Amino acid sequence: FSTFYAEVKQVTERGEITTATLPESIAGRFRRADAPDKPLVFAFPSVPISDARIATYYSDTLRDLPDSAGGITTNAISEEAVYGDILAFVTRDGTWMLIGTSIGILLIVMIAFRSFRNVAVSMIALSLGGGVAVGLMGLFGVTINFVNVVVFPIWLGLGVDAVFHLMGRSDTDANDLDGYIHTVSAVFAAFATTAIGFGAMSFSSHRGLASLGLAAVIGLACLFVYAVVIQLAFWRTREIEADS
């Protein structure tokens, strides 16, 4: 107790502790390299911030803290601040990028196949496959982060590629089931090799890379299944029409 009392007495006798009274080895950790006269303040959240909404709210709160004069001088530097900025840009620009991509795909389908039904089939296959994949990610606890978010263009690219190959096969000869099965096998090989390459990341000790691998495997599997199923149903209707 006497030792504790001596330490408390020593602290109280020194008065207010500021960065000027701290040893340089400690005070240097609280100084900015670009503005040594401005201190650094470390803020730690009291709640888990793995949820994107909480992380965004946390980074926005730190970014908008006023100083004693009423001005905004706080610069938030953290993983959450970077994540919040990425989410803000994605939220703002994601809608227009999605609309532009959809219009581009529709135009390509119309130019290549000249059929509104082909447009509908391709969009249904991509929408169902992508939607189910996102649902399965949530079911398996794979949250979207700024590492695995890059997998979505890969989903779209390979999904469009599969739909176009299968659609082209069914358009060539509606009665050639063997040719369609051969095309399915080739598409499966392309999807499987890509899934194996990304799936290896799921064994990584880095959670971001592991989530990227799992998201890639889930998305590619769903897109392949729905592309084949939807196109098979489409091929069957073409076969019936050809026979009639």
mmCIF file of C-alpha atoms in Angstrom:
data_model
loop_
_atom_site.group_PDB
_atom_site.id
_atom_site.type_symbol
_atom_site.label_atom_id
_atom_site.label_comp_id
_atom_site.label_asym_id
_atom_site.label_seq_id
_atom_site.Cartn_x
_atom_site.Cartn_y
_atom_site.Cartn_z
ATOM 1 C CA PHE A 1 0.000 0.000 0.000
ATOM 2 C CA SER A 2 2.852 2.371 0.835
ATOM 3 C CA THR A 3 4.327 1.922 -2.644
ATOM 4 C CA PHE A 4 0.984 2.670 -4.278
ATOM 5 C CA TYR A 5 0.516 5.737 -2.077
ATOM 6 C CA ALA A 6 3.975 7.018 -3.014
ATOM 7 C CA GLU A 7 3.181 6.670 -6.735
ATOM 8 C CA VAL A 8 -0.130 8.507 -6.365
ATOM 9 C CA LYS A 9 1.537 11.283 -4.376
ATOM 10 C CA GLN A 10 4.246 11.634 -7.001
ATOM 11 C CA VAL A 11 1.678 11.955 -9.789
ATOM 12 C CA THR A 12 -0.396 14.552 -7.938
ATOM 13 C CA GLU A 13 2.664 16.633 -7.119
ATOM 14 C CA ARG A 14 3.639 16.835 -10.766
ATOM 15 C CA GLY A 15 0.377 18.550 -11.627
ATOM 16 C CA GLU A 16 -1.256 18.307 -15.054
ATOM 17 C CA ILE A 17 0.347 15.842 -17.423
ATOM 18 C CA THR A 18 0.645 17.104 -21.001
ATOM 19 C CA THR A 19 2.631 16.064 -24.050
ATOM 20 C CA ALA A 20 5.240 18.655 -23.045
ATOM 21 C CA THR A 21 5.875 16.899 -19.720
ATOM 22 C CA LEU A 22 5.970 13.396 -21.170
ATOM 23 C CA PRO A 23 9.261 11.716 -22.100
ATOM 24 C CA GLU A 24 10.102 12.088 -25.779
ATOM 25 C CA SER A 25 9.826 8.342 -26.355
ATOM 26 C CA ILE A 26 6.179 8.533 -25.285
ATOM 27 C CA ALA A 27 5.249 12.035 -26.483
ATOM 28 C CA GLY A 28 6.464 11.257 -30.014
ATOM 29 C CA ARG A 29 3.703 8.708 -30.406
ATOM 30 C CA PHE A 30 1.116 11.489 -30.006
ATOM 31 C CA ARG A 31 2.557 13.923 -32.557
ATOM 32 C CA ARG A 32 1.731 14.210 -36.230
ATOM 33 C CA ALA A 33 4.635 14.070 -38.652
ATOM 34 C CA ASP A 34 3.099 16.794 -40.841
ATOM 35 C CA ALA A 35 2.035 19.022 -37.907
ATOM 36 C CA PRO A 36 4.028 18.391 -34.688
ATOM 37 C CA ASP A 37 2.017 21.044 -32.846
ATOM 38 C CA LYS A 38 -1.187 19.017 -33.312
ATOM 39 C CA PRO A 39 -1.525 15.964 -31.068
ATOM 40 C CA LEU A 40 -2.795 12.541 -32.007
ATOM 41 C CA VAL A 41 -5.749 11.083 -30.133
ATOM 42 C CA PHE A 42 -6.392 7.354 -30.132
ATOM 43 C CA ALA A 43 -10.096 6.501 -29.974
ATOM 44 C CA PHE A 44 -11.146 2.936 -29.308
ATOM 45 C CA PRO A 45 -14.734 1.755 -29.872
ATOM 46 C CA SER A 46 -16.592 0.137 -26.992
ATOM 47 C CA VAL A 47 -18.720 -2.037 -29.321
ATOM 48 C CA PRO A 48 -17.778 -4.456 -32.126
ATOM 49 C CA ILE A 49 -17.485 -2.599 -35.426
ATOM 50 C CA SER A 50 -17.360 -5.551 -37.810
ATOM 51 C CA ASP A 51 -20.803 -4.539 -39.085
ATOM 52 C CA ALA A 52 -20.495 -2.129 -42.003
ATOM 53 C CA ARG A 53 -23.166 0.251 -40.685
ATOM 54 C CA ILE A 54 -21.509 0.524 -37.273
ATOM 55 C CA ALA A 55 -18.067 0.938 -38.831
ATOM 56 C CA THR A 56 -19.361 3.733 -41.075
ATOM 57 C CA TYR A 57 -21.071 5.483 -38.167
ATOM 58 C CA TYR A 58 -17.901 5.170 -36.077
ATOM 59 C CA SER A 59 -15.654 6.634 -38.777
ATOM 60 C CA ASP A 60 -18.139 9.451 -39.532
ATOM 61 C CA THR A 61 -18.326 10.345 -35.832
ATOM 62 C CA LEU A 62 -14.555 10.614 -35.528
ATOM 63 C CA ARG A 63 -14.283 12.540 -38.779
ATOM 64 C CA ASP A 64 -16.796 15.198 -37.685
ATOM 65 C CA LEU A 65 -15.560 15.865 -34.150
ATOM 66 C CA PRO A 66 -15.234 19.661 -33.585
ATOM 67 C CA ASP A 67 -12.392 21.311 -31.717
ATOM 68 C CA SER A 68 -12.785 23.827 -28.908
ATOM 69 C CA ALA A 69 -13.114 26.692 -31.420
ATOM 70 C CA GLY A 70 -16.003 25.025 -33.224
ATOM 71 C CA GLY A 71 -14.095 24.168 -36.382
ATOM 72 C CA ILE A 72 -13.675 20.719 -37.900
ATOM 73 C CA THR A 73 -10.003 19.812 -37.529
ATOM 74 C CA THR A 74 -10.150 16.094 -36.760
ATOM 75 C CA ASN A 75 -8.539 13.747 -39.275
ATOM 76 C CA ALA A 76 -9.668 10.170 -38.739
ATOM 77 C CA ILE A 77 -6.998 7.658 -39.743
ATOM 78 C CA SER A 78 -7.933 4.014 -39.267
ATOM 79 C CA GLU A 79 -9.030 0.900 -41.092
ATOM 80 C CA GLU A 80 -12.641 1.808 -40.347
ATOM 81 C CA ALA A 81 -12.185 5.280 -41.848
ATOM 82 C CA VAL A 82 -10.814 3.765 -45.048
ATOM 83 C CA TYR A 83 -13.594 1.175 -45.069
ATOM 84 C CA GLY A 84 -16.187 3.900 -44.516
ATOM 85 C CA ASP A 85 -14.854 5.910 -47.455
ATOM 86 C CA ILE A 86 -14.929 2.838 -49.691
ATOM 87 C CA LEU A 87 -18.507 2.086 -48.690
ATOM 88 C CA ALA A 88 -19.505 5.703 -49.337
ATOM 89 C CA PHE A 89 -18.065 5.581 -52.857
ATOM 90 C CA VAL A 90 -19.589 2.160 -53.551
ATOM 91 C CA THR A 91 -22.993 3.293 -52.297
ATOM 92 C CA ARG A 92 -22.857 6.488 -54.327
ATOM 93 C CA ASP A 93 -21.511 5.033 -57.558
ATOM 94 C CA GLY A 94 -22.674 1.416 -57.307
ATOM 95 C CA THR A 95 -26.171 2.104 -58.630
ATOM 96 C CA TRP A 96 -24.934 3.855 -61.755
ATOM 97 C CA MET A 97 -22.261 1.212 -62.356
ATOM 98 C CA LEU A 98 -24.871 -1.544 -62.034
ATOM 99 C CA ILE A 99 -27.237 0.237 -64.436
ATOM 100 C CA GLY A 100 -24.448 0.867 -66.943
ATOM 101 C CA THR A 101 -23.241 -2.741 -66.761
ATOM 102 C CA SER A 102 -26.771 -4.097 -67.203
ATOM 103 C CA ILE A 103 -27.394 -1.881 -70.225
ATOM 104 C CA GLY A 104 -24.073 -2.962 -71.737
ATOM 105 C CA ILE A 105 -24.896 -6.653 -71.270
ATOM 106 C CA LEU A 106 -28.350 -6.159 -72.775
ATOM 107 C CA LEU A 107 -26.916 -4.423 -75.823
ATOM 108 C CA ILE A 108 -24.323 -7.157 -76.358
ATOM 109 C CA VAL A 109 -26.983 -9.870 -76.103
ATOM 110 C CA MET A 110 -29.193 -8.034 -78.594
ATOM 111 C CA ILE A 111 -26.334 -7.542 -81.042
ATOM 112 C CA ALA A 112 -25.100 -11.136 -80.743
ATOM 113 C CA PHE A 113 -28.397 -13.034 -80.612
ATOM 114 C CA ARG A 114 -31.029 -10.521 -81.817
ATOM 115 C CA SER A 115 -33.695 -11.881 -79.493
ATOM 116 C CA PHE A 116 -35.569 -10.366 -76.558
ATOM 117 C CA ARG A 117 -36.085 -13.859 -75.178
ATOM 118 C CA ASN A 118 -32.335 -14.396 -75.065
ATOM 119 C CA VAL A 119 -32.010 -11.108 -73.207
ATOM 120 C CA ALA A 120 -34.577 -12.250 -70.653
ATOM 121 C CA VAL A 121 -32.965 -15.675 -70.240
ATOM 122 C CA SER A 122 -29.490 -14.244 -69.709
ATOM 123 C CA MET A 123 -30.636 -11.651 -67.157
ATOM 124 C CA ILE A 124 -32.747 -14.212 -65.263
ATOM 125 C CA ALA A 125 -29.818 -16.629 -65.026
ATOM 126 C CA LEU A 126 -27.402 -13.931 -63.845
ATOM 127 C CA SER A 127 -29.873 -12.391 -61.389
ATOM 128 C CA LEU A 128 -30.929 -15.681 -59.804
ATOM 129 C CA GLY A 129 -27.374 -17.015 -59.609
ATOM 130 C CA GLY A 130 -25.998 -13.818 -58.087
ATOM 131 C CA GLY A 131 -28.910 -13.422 -55.677
ATOM 132 C CA VAL A 132 -28.669 -16.974 -54.375
ATOM 133 C CA ALA A 133 -24.889 -16.625 -54.039
ATOM 134 C CA VAL A 134 -25.242 -13.501 -51.867
ATOM 135 C CA GLY A 135 -27.835 -15.324 -49.744
ATOM 136 C CA LEU A 136 -25.539 -18.326 -49.279
ATOM 137 C CA MET A 137 -22.689 -16.018 -48.293
ATOM 138 C CA GLY A 138 -24.838 -14.702 -45.473
ATOM 139 C CA LEU A 139 -25.917 -18.242 -44.527
ATOM 140 C CA PHE A 140 -22.299 -19.389 -44.241
ATOM 141 C CA GLY A 141 -21.248 -16.239 -42.392
ATOM 142 C CA VAL A 142 -19.154 -14.780 -45.223
ATOM 143 C CA THR A 143 -19.528 -11.034 -44.772
ATOM 144 C CA ILE A 144 -18.765 -8.587 -47.566
ATOM 145 C CA ASN A 145 -15.585 -6.581 -46.951
ATOM 146 C CA PHE A 146 -13.227 -4.459 -48.998
ATOM 147 C CA VAL A 147 -11.113 -7.537 -49.821
ATOM 148 C CA ASN A 148 -13.741 -9.942 -51.156
ATOM 149 C CA VAL A 149 -15.802 -7.201 -52.829
ATOM 150 C CA VAL A 150 -13.527 -7.618 -55.875
ATOM 151 C CA VAL A 151 -15.127 -11.020 -56.484
ATOM 152 C CA PHE A 152 -18.367 -9.535 -57.833
ATOM 153 C CA PRO A 153 -16.914 -8.484 -61.224
ATOM 154 C CA ILE A 154 -15.455 -11.997 -61.483
ATOM 155 C CA TRP A 155 -18.905 -13.467 -60.846
ATOM 156 C CA LEU A 156 -20.402 -11.248 -63.523
ATOM 157 C CA GLY A 157 -17.679 -11.889 -66.090
ATOM 158 C CA LEU A 158 -17.712 -15.677 -65.850
ATOM 159 C CA GLY A 159 -21.501 -15.746 -65.489
ATOM 160 C CA VAL A 160 -21.960 -13.783 -68.715
ATOM 161 C CA ASP A 161 -19.375 -15.985 -70.417
ATOM 162 C CA ALA A 162 -21.226 -19.171 -69.402
ATOM 163 C CA VAL A 163 -24.632 -17.835 -70.417
ATOM 164 C CA PHE A 164 -23.359 -16.719 -73.813
ATOM 165 C CA HIS A 165 -21.653 -20.048 -74.578
ATOM 166 C CA LEU A 166 -24.722 -22.067 -73.591
ATOM 167 C CA MET A 167 -27.056 -19.711 -75.401
ATOM 168 C CA GLY A 168 -24.954 -19.896 -78.543
ATOM 169 C CA ARG A 169 -24.996 -23.699 -78.393
ATOM 170 C CA SER A 170 -28.782 -23.861 -78.033
ATOM 171 C CA ASP A 171 -29.224 -21.370 -80.873
ATOM 172 C CA THR A 172 -27.004 -23.393 -83.209
ATOM 173 C CA ASP A 173 -29.100 -26.561 -83.085
ATOM 174 C CA ALA A 174 -32.052 -26.931 -80.740
ATOM 175 C CA ASN A 175 -32.036 -30.737 -81.234
ATOM 176 C CA ASP A 176 -28.348 -31.309 -80.521
ATOM 177 C CA LEU A 177 -28.429 -32.421 -76.888
ATOM 178 C CA ASP A 178 -24.989 -34.040 -77.124
ATOM 179 C CA GLY A 179 -23.494 -30.761 -78.314
ATOM 180 C CA TYR A 180 -25.174 -28.891 -75.479
ATOM 181 C CA ILE A 181 -23.827 -31.369 -72.916
ATOM 182 C CA HIS A 182 -20.349 -31.001 -74.418
ATOM 183 C CA THR A 183 -20.606 -27.206 -74.054
ATOM 184 C CA VAL A 184 -21.767 -27.624 -70.436
ATOM 185 C CA SER A 185 -18.686 -29.770 -69.762
ATOM 186 C CA ALA A 186 -16.391 -27.126 -71.232
ATOM 187 C CA VAL A 187 -18.038 -24.355 -69.204
ATOM 188 C CA PHE A 188 -17.812 -26.484 -66.054
ATOM 189 C CA ALA A 189 -14.079 -26.975 -66.636
ATOM 190 C CA ALA A 190 -13.576 -23.210 -66.914
ATOM 191 C CA PHE A 191 -15.577 -22.557 -63.750
ATOM 192 C CA ALA A 192 -13.933 -25.407 -61.827
ATOM 193 C CA THR A 193 -10.370 -24.300 -62.578
ATOM 194 C CA THR A 194 -11.175 -20.739 -61.557
ATOM 195 C CA ALA A 195 -12.956 -21.916 -58.399
ATOM 196 C CA ILE A 196 -9.974 -24.102 -57.457
ATOM 197 C CA GLY A 197 -7.583 -21.176 -57.876
ATOM 198 C CA PHE A 198 -9.664 -18.844 -55.702
ATOM 199 C CA GLY A 199 -10.787 -21.634 -53.366
ATOM 200 C CA ALA A 200 -7.211 -22.197 -52.231
ATOM 201 C CA MET A 201 -7.393 -18.759 -50.596
ATOM 202 C CA SER A 202 -10.109 -20.020 -48.236
ATOM 203 C CA PHE A 203 -7.384 -21.906 -46.327
ATOM 204 C CA SER A 204 -5.433 -18.695 -45.741
ATOM 205 C CA SER A 205 -4.928 -17.510 -42.166
ATOM 206 C CA HIS A 206 -5.791 -13.989 -43.365
ATOM 207 C CA ARG A 207 -9.521 -13.556 -42.861
ATOM 208 C CA GLY A 208 -9.896 -11.216 -45.837
ATOM 209 C CA LEU A 209 -8.250 -13.623 -48.284
ATOM 210 C CA ALA A 210 -10.176 -16.555 -46.784
ATOM 211 C CA SER A 211 -13.471 -14.725 -47.285
ATOM 212 C CA LEU A 212 -12.446 -13.903 -50.867
ATOM 213 C CA GLY A 213 -11.854 -17.578 -51.600
ATOM 214 C CA LEU A 214 -15.164 -18.677 -50.071
ATOM 215 C CA ALA A 215 -17.116 -15.922 -51.821
ATOM 216 C CA ALA A 216 -15.587 -16.857 -55.172
ATOM 217 C CA VAL A 217 -16.423 -20.559 -54.788
ATOM 218 C CA ILE A 218 -19.994 -19.886 -53.638
ATOM 219 C CA GLY A 219 -20.685 -17.374 -56.410
ATOM 220 C CA LEU A 220 -19.167 -19.423 -59.215
ATOM 221 C CA ALA A 221 -21.049 -22.556 -58.134
ATOM 222 C CA CYS A 222 -24.396 -20.733 -58.028
ATOM 223 C CA LEU A 223 -23.870 -18.958 -61.337
ATOM 224 C CA PHE A 224 -22.861 -22.191 -63.069
ATOM 225 C CA VAL A 225 -25.863 -24.127 -61.742
ATOM 226 C CA TYR A 226 -28.384 -21.435 -62.632
ATOM 227 C CA ALA A 227 -26.820 -20.786 -66.033
ATOM 228 C CA VAL A 228 -27.081 -24.483 -66.891
ATOM 229 C CA VAL A 229 -30.588 -24.947 -65.443
ATOM 230 C CA ILE A 230 -32.065 -21.832 -67.049
ATOM 231 C CA GLN A 231 -30.404 -22.531 -70.385
ATOM 232 C CA LEU A 232 -31.480 -26.170 -70.248
ATOM 233 C CA ALA A 233 -35.087 -25.093 -69.782
ATOM 234 C CA PHE A 234 -34.632 -22.609 -72.621
ATOM 235 C CA TRP A 235 -33.051 -25.320 -74.802
ATOM 236 C CA ARG A 236 -35.995 -27.624 -74.062
ATOM 237 C CA THR A 237 -38.511 -25.007 -75.225
ATOM 238 C CA ARG A 238 -36.465 -24.470 -78.397
ATOM 239 C CA GLU A 239 -36.446 -28.243 -78.990
ATOM 240 C CA ILE A 240 -40.225 -28.404 -78.630
ATOM 241 C CA GLU A 241 -40.653 -25.462 -80.994
ATOM 242 C CA ALA A 242 -38.333 -27.062 -83.535
ATOM 243 C CA ASP A 243 -40.242 -30.358 -83.430
ATOM 244 C CA SER A 244 -43.573 -28.593 -83.840
#
